[in-house]
Amino acid sequence: MYPEWPGPIPKEVILEDKTKLKQIRLIQQLEEEDKQTIFRLVEKMLTNKKFKDFFAKNAATL
């Protein structure tokens, strides 16, 4: 037959069912390059939101 696995097979990680603190701890476990990718995505989303909010607020004055 097949040899025994050295441990349990990992399950899929779903962040949305975790607390915010648990989400951050899981992200901290990633390789540095993967963490940087996540941070760049978040920065891009935050920048987009700031521009969207700015234009929504100032569109009425145009």
Short mmCIF file of N, CA, C and O in Angstrom, two decimals:
data_model
loop_
_atom_site.label_atom_id
_atom_site.label_comp_id
_atom_site.label_asym_id
_atom_site.label_seq_id
_atom_site.Cartn_x
_atom_site.Cartn_y
_atom_site.Cartn_z
N MET A 1 0.82 -1.18 0.00
CA MET A 1 0.00 0.00 0.00
C MET A 1 0.87 1.25 0.00
O MET A 1 2.05 1.20 -0.25
N TYR A 2 0.24 2.36 0.36
CA TYR A 2 0.94 3.64 0.41
C TYR A 2 1.49 3.90 1.81
O TYR A 2 0.86 3.53 2.80
N PRO A 3 2.64 4.57 1.88
CA PRO A 3 3.16 4.90 3.22
C PRO A 3 2.27 5.94 3.90
O PRO A 3 1.56 6.69 3.24
N GLU A 4 2.28 5.95 5.20
CA GLU A 4 1.50 6.92 5.98
C GLU A 4 2.06 8.33 5.78
O GLU A 4 3.27 8.52 5.67
N TRP A 5 1.16 9.31 5.72
CA TRP A 5 1.59 10.70 5.66
C TRP A 5 2.22 11.07 6.99
O TRP A 5 1.80 10.57 8.03
N PRO A 6 3.19 11.99 6.97
CA PRO A 6 3.83 12.37 8.23
C PRO A 6 2.92 13.20 9.13
O PRO A 6 3.23 13.44 10.28
N GLY A 7 1.82 13.65 8.63
CA GLY A 7 0.89 14.45 9.43
C GLY A 7 -0.41 14.62 8.67
O GLY A 7 -0.57 14.11 7.56
N PRO A 8 -1.34 15.35 9.25
CA PRO A 8 -2.62 15.55 8.56
C PRO A 8 -2.46 16.40 7.30
O PRO A 8 -1.60 17.29 7.25
N ILE A 9 -3.25 16.11 6.30
CA ILE A 9 -3.21 16.88 5.06
C ILE A 9 -3.81 18.25 5.35
O ILE A 9 -4.88 18.35 5.96
N PRO A 10 -3.12 19.34 4.95
CA PRO A 10 -3.63 20.68 5.23
C PRO A 10 -4.97 20.92 4.56
O PRO A 10 -5.26 20.39 3.50
N LYS A 11 -5.80 21.73 5.21
CA LYS A 11 -7.09 22.13 4.67
C LYS A 11 -6.96 23.50 4.04
O LYS A 11 -6.03 24.25 4.34
N GLU A 12 -7.90 23.83 3.18
CA GLU A 12 -7.95 25.15 2.57
C GLU A 12 -8.14 26.20 3.67
O GLU A 12 -8.92 26.01 4.59
N VAL A 13 -7.41 27.31 3.56
CA VAL A 13 -7.55 28.41 4.50
C VAL A 13 -8.49 29.43 3.89
O VAL A 13 -8.28 29.89 2.77
N ILE A 14 -9.55 29.77 4.62
CA ILE A 14 -10.50 30.79 4.17
C ILE A 14 -10.41 31.94 5.18
O ILE A 14 -10.80 31.78 6.34
N LEU A 15 -9.88 33.06 4.73
CA LEU A 15 -9.64 34.18 5.64
C LEU A 15 -10.91 34.81 6.18
O LEU A 15 -10.94 35.27 7.31
N GLU A 16 -11.97 34.84 5.39
CA GLU A 16 -13.15 35.58 5.82
C GLU A 16 -13.82 35.00 7.05
O GLU A 16 -14.57 35.69 7.73
N ASP A 17 -13.55 33.74 7.37
CA ASP A 17 -14.15 33.18 8.59
C ASP A 17 -13.22 33.28 9.80
O ASP A 17 -13.48 32.71 10.84
N LYS A 18 -12.14 34.06 9.65
CA LYS A 18 -11.18 34.25 10.73
C LYS A 18 -11.33 35.65 11.31
O LYS A 18 -11.78 36.57 10.65
N THR A 19 -10.89 35.81 12.56
CA THR A 19 -10.86 37.15 13.15
C THR A 19 -9.77 37.96 12.44
O THR A 19 -8.88 37.39 11.80
N LYS A 20 -9.83 39.26 12.58
CA LYS A 20 -8.82 40.13 11.95
C LYS A 20 -7.42 39.79 12.45
O LYS A 20 -6.48 39.72 11.67
N LEU A 21 -7.29 39.53 13.75
CA LEU A 21 -5.99 39.19 14.31
C LEU A 21 -5.46 37.88 13.72
O LEU A 21 -4.29 37.77 13.36
N LYS A 22 -6.33 36.90 13.58
CA LYS A 22 -5.94 35.61 12.99
C LYS A 22 -5.54 35.79 11.52
O LYS A 22 -4.57 35.18 11.06
N GLN A 23 -6.26 36.66 10.80
CA GLN A 23 -5.91 36.94 9.41
C GLN A 23 -4.50 37.50 9.31
O GLN A 23 -3.70 37.07 8.47
N ILE A 24 -4.18 38.45 10.18
CA ILE A 24 -2.86 39.07 10.17
C ILE A 24 -1.79 38.04 10.51
O ILE A 24 -0.74 37.98 9.88
N ARG A 25 -2.07 37.20 11.49
CA ARG A 25 -1.09 36.17 11.86
C ARG A 25 -0.85 35.19 10.72
O ARG A 25 0.27 34.75 10.50
N LEU A 26 -1.90 34.85 9.99
CA LEU A 26 -1.74 33.94 8.84
C LEU A 26 -0.89 34.61 7.75
O LEU A 26 -0.02 33.97 7.16
N ILE A 27 -1.15 35.88 7.50
CA ILE A 27 -0.36 36.61 6.49
C ILE A 27 1.10 36.68 6.91
O ILE A 27 2.00 36.53 6.07
N GLN A 28 1.36 36.85 8.20
CA GLN A 28 2.74 36.93 8.69
C GLN A 28 3.51 35.63 8.45
O GLN A 28 4.74 35.64 8.42
N GLN A 29 2.80 34.52 8.26
CA GLN A 29 3.46 33.23 8.04
C GLN A 29 3.95 33.07 6.60
O GLN A 29 4.70 32.14 6.30
N LEU A 30 3.53 33.95 5.71
CA LEU A 30 3.87 33.82 4.30
C LEU A 30 5.34 34.17 4.04
O LEU A 30 5.99 34.84 4.84
N GLU A 31 5.81 33.73 2.88
CA GLU A 31 7.13 34.12 2.42
C GLU A 31 7.15 35.63 2.22
O GLU A 31 6.11 36.24 1.92
N GLU A 32 8.29 36.25 2.35
CA GLU A 32 8.40 37.71 2.27
C GLU A 32 7.86 38.25 0.95
O GLU A 32 7.15 39.25 0.93
N GLU A 33 8.15 37.61 -0.15
CA GLU A 33 7.66 38.07 -1.45
C GLU A 33 6.13 38.06 -1.52
O GLU A 33 5.51 38.99 -2.04
N ASP A 34 5.51 37.03 -0.96
CA ASP A 34 4.05 36.95 -0.94
C ASP A 34 3.45 38.04 -0.05
O ASP A 34 2.43 38.64 -0.39
N LYS A 35 4.09 38.29 1.11
CA LYS A 35 3.62 39.37 1.97
C LYS A 35 3.69 40.71 1.25
O LYS A 35 2.75 41.51 1.33
N GLN A 36 4.78 40.96 0.54
CA GLN A 36 4.92 42.22 -0.18
C GLN A 36 3.85 42.36 -1.26
O GLN A 36 3.34 43.45 -1.50
N THR A 37 3.51 41.27 -1.91
CA THR A 37 2.45 41.29 -2.93
C THR A 37 1.13 41.69 -2.30
O THR A 37 0.40 42.53 -2.83
N ILE A 38 0.82 41.12 -1.15
CA ILE A 38 -0.42 41.46 -0.45
C ILE A 38 -0.41 42.94 -0.07
O ILE A 38 -1.40 43.65 -0.27
N PHE A 39 0.68 43.42 0.48
CA PHE A 39 0.76 44.82 0.90
C PHE A 39 0.63 45.76 -0.29
O PHE A 39 -0.03 46.80 -0.20
N ARG A 40 1.22 45.41 -1.42
CA ARG A 40 1.09 46.25 -2.63
C ARG A 40 -0.36 46.29 -3.10
O ARG A 40 -0.86 47.33 -3.51
N LEU A 41 -1.04 45.16 -3.06
CA LEU A 41 -2.45 45.12 -3.45
C LEU A 41 -3.30 45.99 -2.53
O LEU A 41 -4.16 46.75 -2.99
N VAL A 42 -3.06 45.90 -1.23
CA VAL A 42 -3.82 46.70 -0.27
C VAL A 42 -3.53 48.19 -0.49
O VAL A 42 -4.46 49.01 -0.50
N GLU A 43 -2.27 48.55 -0.69
CA GLU A 43 -1.92 49.94 -0.95
C GLU A 43 -2.62 50.46 -2.20
O GLU A 43 -3.14 51.58 -2.22
N LYS A 44 -2.65 49.65 -3.25
CA LYS A 44 -3.32 50.05 -4.49
C LYS A 44 -4.81 50.26 -4.26
O LYS A 44 -5.38 51.24 -4.72
N MET A 45 -5.44 49.35 -3.54
CA MET A 45 -6.87 49.48 -3.25
C MET A 45 -7.16 50.73 -2.42
O MET A 45 -8.13 51.45 -2.67
N LEU A 46 -6.31 51.00 -1.43
CA LEU A 46 -6.51 52.18 -0.59
C LEU A 46 -6.31 53.47 -1.40
O LEU A 46 -7.06 54.43 -1.24
N THR A 47 -5.31 53.47 -2.27
CA THR A 47 -5.08 54.64 -3.13
C THR A 47 -6.27 54.85 -4.06
O THR A 47 -6.74 55.98 -4.22
N ASN A 48 -6.76 53.79 -4.66
CA ASN A 48 -7.94 53.89 -5.54
C ASN A 48 -9.14 54.45 -4.77
O ASN A 48 -9.88 55.28 -5.29
N LYS A 49 -9.33 53.99 -3.55
CA LYS A 49 -10.45 54.46 -2.74
C LYS A 49 -10.30 55.95 -2.44
O LYS A 49 -11.28 56.71 -2.52
N LYS A 50 -9.09 56.38 -2.11
CA LYS A 50 -8.88 57.81 -1.82
C LYS A 50 -9.21 58.66 -3.04
O LYS A 50 -9.84 59.70 -2.92
N PHE A 51 -8.75 58.22 -4.22
CA PHE A 51 -9.05 58.97 -5.44
C PHE A 51 -10.55 58.97 -5.73
O PHE A 51 -11.13 60.00 -6.07
N LYS A 52 -11.19 57.82 -5.56
CA LYS A 52 -12.63 57.72 -5.81
C LYS A 52 -13.39 58.64 -4.86
O LYS A 52 -14.29 59.38 -5.27
N ASP A 53 -13.02 58.61 -3.57
CA ASP A 53 -13.67 59.48 -2.59
C ASP A 53 -13.42 60.95 -2.92
O ASP A 53 -14.34 61.77 -2.83
N PHE A 54 -12.21 61.29 -3.30
CA PHE A 54 -11.86 62.67 -3.64
C PHE A 54 -12.70 63.16 -4.82
O PHE A 54 -13.28 64.24 -4.76
N PHE A 55 -12.77 62.36 -5.87
CA PHE A 55 -13.52 62.78 -7.05
C PHE A 55 -15.02 62.82 -6.78
O PHE A 55 -15.72 63.72 -7.27
N ALA A 56 -15.54 61.91 -5.96
CA ALA A 56 -16.95 61.93 -5.62
C ALA A 56 -17.28 63.20 -4.82
O ALA A 56 -18.30 63.83 -5.03
N LYS A 57 -16.38 63.58 -3.93
CA LYS A 57 -16.60 64.75 -3.10
C LYS A 57 -16.48 66.03 -3.90
O LYS A 57 -17.23 66.99 -3.69
N ASN A 58 -15.56 66.06 -4.87
CA ASN A 58 -15.27 67.29 -5.59
C ASN A 58 -15.97 67.37 -6.95
O ASN A 58 -15.89 68.42 -7.60
N ALA A 59 -16.64 66.35 -7.38
CA ALA A 59 -17.32 66.36 -8.69
C ALA A 59 -18.42 67.42 -8.73
O ALA A 59 -18.68 68.02 -9.76
N ALA A 60 -19.06 67.64 -7.60
CA ALA A 60 -20.15 68.61 -7.55
C ALA A 60 -19.66 70.04 -7.78
O ALA A 60 -20.42 70.88 -8.20
N THR A 61 -18.40 70.28 -7.51
CA THR A 61 -17.86 71.65 -7.66
C THR A 61 -17.38 71.93 -9.07
O THR A 61 -17.00 73.05 -9.38
N LEU A 62 -17.38 70.91 -9.92
CA LEU A 62 -16.89 71.12 -11.29
C LEU A 62 -17.94 71.72 -12.18
O LEU A 62 -19.08 71.62 -12.10
#
